[in-house]
Coordinates of C-alpha atoms in Angstrom, one line a residue:
D23 CA 44.2 136.9 206.7
D24 CA 44.2 136.8 202.9
N25 CA 41.0 139.5 202.8
S26 CA 38.7 136.4 202.0
L27 CA 35.1 137.5 202.6
L28 CA 33.1 134.9 204.4
N29 CA 30.0 135.5 206.7
R30 CA 28.8 134.5 210.1
Y31 CA 25.6 134.4 212.1
Y32 CA 25.6 137.5 214.4
D33 CA 23.0 139.1 216.7
Q34 CA 23.7 142.5 218.6
G35 CA 21.4 141.5 221.5
T36 CA 23.3 140.8 224.8
T37 CA 20.3 140.0 226.9
P38 CA 18.3 136.5 227.4
R39 CA 15.9 135.6 224.7
D40 CA 12.4 136.8 225.9
E41 CA 11.0 133.3 225.0
M42 CA 13.6 131.4 226.9
Y43 CA 14.5 134.0 229.6
A44 CA 15.0 131.4 232.5
D45 CA 16.8 128.9 230.3
D46 CA 19.3 131.3 229.1
V47 CA 20.1 132.8 232.3
E48 CA 20.7 129.3 233.8
T49 CA 22.9 128.5 230.7
A50 CA 25.0 131.6 231.4
E51 CA 25.4 130.8 235.0
E52 CA 27.4 127.7 234.0
D53 CA 30.2 129.5 232.1
E54 CA 33.0 131.6 233.3
R55 CA 32.6 134.2 230.4
P56 CA 30.5 137.4 231.0
E57 CA 26.9 136.6 230.6
A58 CA 26.3 139.1 227.9
V59 CA 28.6 137.1 225.6
I60 CA 26.7 133.9 226.3
Y61 CA 23.6 135.6 225.4
Q62 CA 25.0 137.0 222.1
H63 CA 26.3 133.7 221.1
L64 CA 22.9 131.9 222.0
R65 CA 20.8 134.6 220.0
S66 CA 23.3 134.1 217.0
A67 CA 22.7 130.4 217.0
C68 CA 19.2 131.0 216.8
E69 CA 19.6 133.1 213.8
S70 CA 20.9 130.2 212.0
G71 CA 17.8 127.8 212.5
W72 CA 19.9 125.4 214.1
D73 CA 19.0 126.2 217.6
F74 CA 20.8 124.2 219.2
S75 CA 23.3 122.2 217.7
C76 CA 27.0 121.1 218.7
R77 CA 28.0 122.9 215.6
W78 CA 28.2 126.0 218.0
F79 CA 29.6 124.3 220.9
E80 CA 33.2 124.0 222.0
E81 CA 32.2 120.8 224.3
P82 CA 29.7 118.8 222.0
E83 CA 27.6 117.8 225.2
E84 CA 27.8 121.6 226.9
L85 CA 25.2 124.3 225.5
S86 CA 27.0 126.7 227.9
S87 CA 30.3 126.3 225.7
I88 CA 28.4 128.0 222.8
H89 CA 30.4 130.4 220.5
T90 CA 28.6 130.7 217.5
M91 CA 30.1 134.2 216.6
D92 CA 33.4 132.5 216.1
I93 CA 32.1 130.2 213.4
I94 CA 32.1 130.6 209.6
P95 CA 29.0 128.3 208.8
V96 CA 29.6 126.5 205.5
D97 CA 25.7 126.5 204.9
L98 CA 25.4 130.3 205.3
N99 CA 28.0 131.0 202.8
A100 CA 26.7 128.7 200.3
L101 CA 23.2 130.4 200.7
L102 CA 25.1 133.6 200.1
Y103 CA 27.1 132.4 197.2
H104 CA 23.5 131.4 195.6
L105 CA 22.1 134.8 196.3
E106 CA 25.1 136.6 194.7
K107 CA 24.6 134.4 191.7
T108 CA 21.0 135.3 191.5
I109 CA 21.8 138.9 191.8
A110 CA 24.3 138.6 189.1
R111 CA 21.9 136.9 186.9
A112 CA 18.8 139.4 187.5
Y113 CA 21.2 142.2 186.7
T114 CA 22.4 140.7 183.3
I115 CA 18.8 140.2 182.6
Q116 CA 18.0 143.8 183.2
G117 CA 20.9 144.7 180.8
E118 CA 23.0 146.1 183.7
E119 CA 25.9 143.8 182.8
A120 CA 28.5 145.6 184.8
K121 CA 26.7 145.2 188.1
G122 CA 26.1 141.6 187.0
D123 CA 29.7 141.1 186.4
D124 CA 30.4 142.6 189.9
Y125 CA 28.1 140.2 191.5
E126 CA 29.5 137.2 189.7
E127 CA 32.9 138.2 190.8
L128 CA 31.9 138.2 194.5
A129 CA 30.1 134.7 193.9
Q130 CA 33.5 133.2 192.4
A131 CA 35.3 134.9 195.2
R132 CA 33.2 133.4 198.2
M133 CA 33.4 129.9 196.5
K134 CA 37.1 129.9 196.5
A135 CA 37.2 130.9 200.1
V136 CA 34.6 128.1 200.9
M137 CA 36.9 125.6 199.2
E138 CA 39.8 127.2 201.2
Y139 CA 38.4 127.3 204.7
C140 CA 35.5 125.0 204.9
W141 CA 36.8 121.8 203.0
D142 CA 38.5 119.3 205.5
E143 CA 40.9 117.3 203.1
E144 CA 41.6 114.8 206.1
S145 CA 37.9 113.7 206.5
G146 CA 36.9 114.5 202.9
F147 CA 33.9 116.8 203.8
F148 CA 32.7 120.2 204.2
R149 CA 32.6 121.6 207.6
D150 CA 32.5 125.0 209.6
Y151 CA 35.5 127.0 210.2
D152 CA 36.4 128.5 213.4
F153 CA 38.3 131.7 212.4
V154 CA 39.3 132.7 215.9
K155 CA 41.2 129.3 216.4
K156 CA 41.7 129.3 212.5
E157 CA 41.0 125.9 212.1
I158 CA 38.1 123.4 210.8
T159 CA 35.6 122.7 213.4
P160 CA 35.5 119.2 214.8
V161 CA 31.7 118.7 214.2
P162 CA 30.7 117.1 210.8
S163 CA 26.9 118.1 210.0
L164 CA 24.6 117.8 207.1
A165 CA 25.5 121.6 206.6
G166 CA 28.2 120.0 204.5
L167 CA 26.0 119.2 201.8
F168 CA 24.9 122.7 200.8
P169 CA 28.0 123.3 198.5
L170 CA 26.7 120.3 196.5
F171 CA 23.0 121.5 196.4
F172 CA 24.3 124.8 195.0
N173 CA 26.8 123.2 192.6
M174 CA 29.8 124.9 194.0
L175 CA 32.3 122.0 193.5
D176 CA 34.6 122.0 190.3
D177 CA 36.2 118.7 191.5
P178 CA 33.9 115.7 191.1
A179 CA 36.3 113.7 193.8
K180 CA 35.3 116.1 196.5
A181 CA 31.5 115.2 195.6
E182 CA 32.3 111.5 195.6
S183 CA 34.3 111.9 199.1
V184 CA 31.1 113.7 200.7
A185 CA 28.7 111.1 199.4
Q186 CA 31.1 108.3 200.9
V187 CA 30.8 110.1 204.3
V188 CA 27.1 110.6 204.1
E189 CA 26.6 106.9 203.4
Q190 CA 28.9 105.7 205.9
Q191 CA 28.4 108.0 208.6
F192 CA 25.0 109.9 208.5
L193 CA 22.6 107.5 206.7
K194 CA 20.3 105.9 209.1
P195 CA 16.9 103.6 208.9
G196 CA 15.0 106.7 208.8
G197 CA 16.9 109.1 206.6
L198 CA 20.0 111.3 207.5
S199 CA 21.1 112.3 211.0
S200 CA 21.6 116.1 211.4
T201 CA 25.1 115.5 213.2
L202 CA 26.6 112.4 214.7
V203 CA 26.5 113.5 218.1
K204 CA 23.6 112.6 220.5
N205 CA 23.5 115.2 223.1
G206 CA 19.7 116.0 223.5
Q207 CA 19.8 119.0 221.2
Q208 CA 17.3 119.1 218.6
W209 CA 19.7 119.6 215.7
D210 CA 21.9 116.8 216.6
A211 CA 21.9 113.0 216.4
P212 CA 19.7 111.3 216.0
N213 CA 17.3 113.8 214.7
G214 CA 16.9 114.6 210.8
W215 CA 15.1 117.6 209.6
A216 CA 13.1 117.4 206.3
P217 CA 15.0 120.5 204.6
L218 CA 18.2 118.8 205.3
Q219 CA 17.2 115.6 203.6
W220 CA 16.2 117.4 200.4
I221 CA 19.3 119.6 200.4
A222 CA 21.2 116.2 200.5
I223 CA 19.0 114.4 198.0
K224 CA 19.3 117.2 195.5
G225 CA 22.9 117.9 196.2
L226 CA 23.8 114.2 195.6
R227 CA 21.9 114.0 192.4
N228 CA 23.6 117.2 191.1
Y229 CA 26.8 115.1 191.1
G230 CA 25.6 111.8 189.8
Q231 CA 25.2 110.0 193.0
D232 CA 21.9 108.7 192.0
D233 CA 21.8 105.4 193.8
L234 CA 22.8 106.9 197.2
A235 CA 20.0 109.8 196.5
A236 CA 17.4 107.1 195.9
T237 CA 18.3 105.0 199.0
L238 CA 18.0 108.1 201.1
K239 CA 14.7 109.2 199.4
N240 CA 13.1 105.7 200.0
R241 CA 14.4 105.9 203.7

């Protein structure tokens, strides 16, 4: 409503995926929405790389409740913030300072919007935002570490709060769990993926959480 620009994952395809055709047909049959809508949400989740995770589900245990296109992912927008900053720097190096300023302005606006819509004060953690319901999603995930990885935080207290959530909820004997929901999906508990461990370690180090980063590294 405030004209902030944030991005979502979106696939134009409205048919089952070729490689998972039978599975997608079966999933679509389990929900009352039009099949084409389910297929599009499934495909959009695959664009994220997190296929599949309860991040994208209305009901954490039910793949058929997927609604990926309704969600503003915090990690995607942190990545795009970094891209805008990189383009700004590249233009400036080339001597095209006006274009560099334009992209720096875009990056700063995106950072402000991420803080506005993806920071959850109640849990002290970054989460995805459901722009249809106009509320933070109920699923904490390691996507919440991306703003730390890309140095988007002005407030050290936020970083400290994120570190506490990581240590108290996500840290396991073998590293960090992708989410806190154990539902059989490969991007949910108890699974932890190598890139997410690195994102977390580097993000924690960026804000002086070296002891926790070292603990995570060793685990």
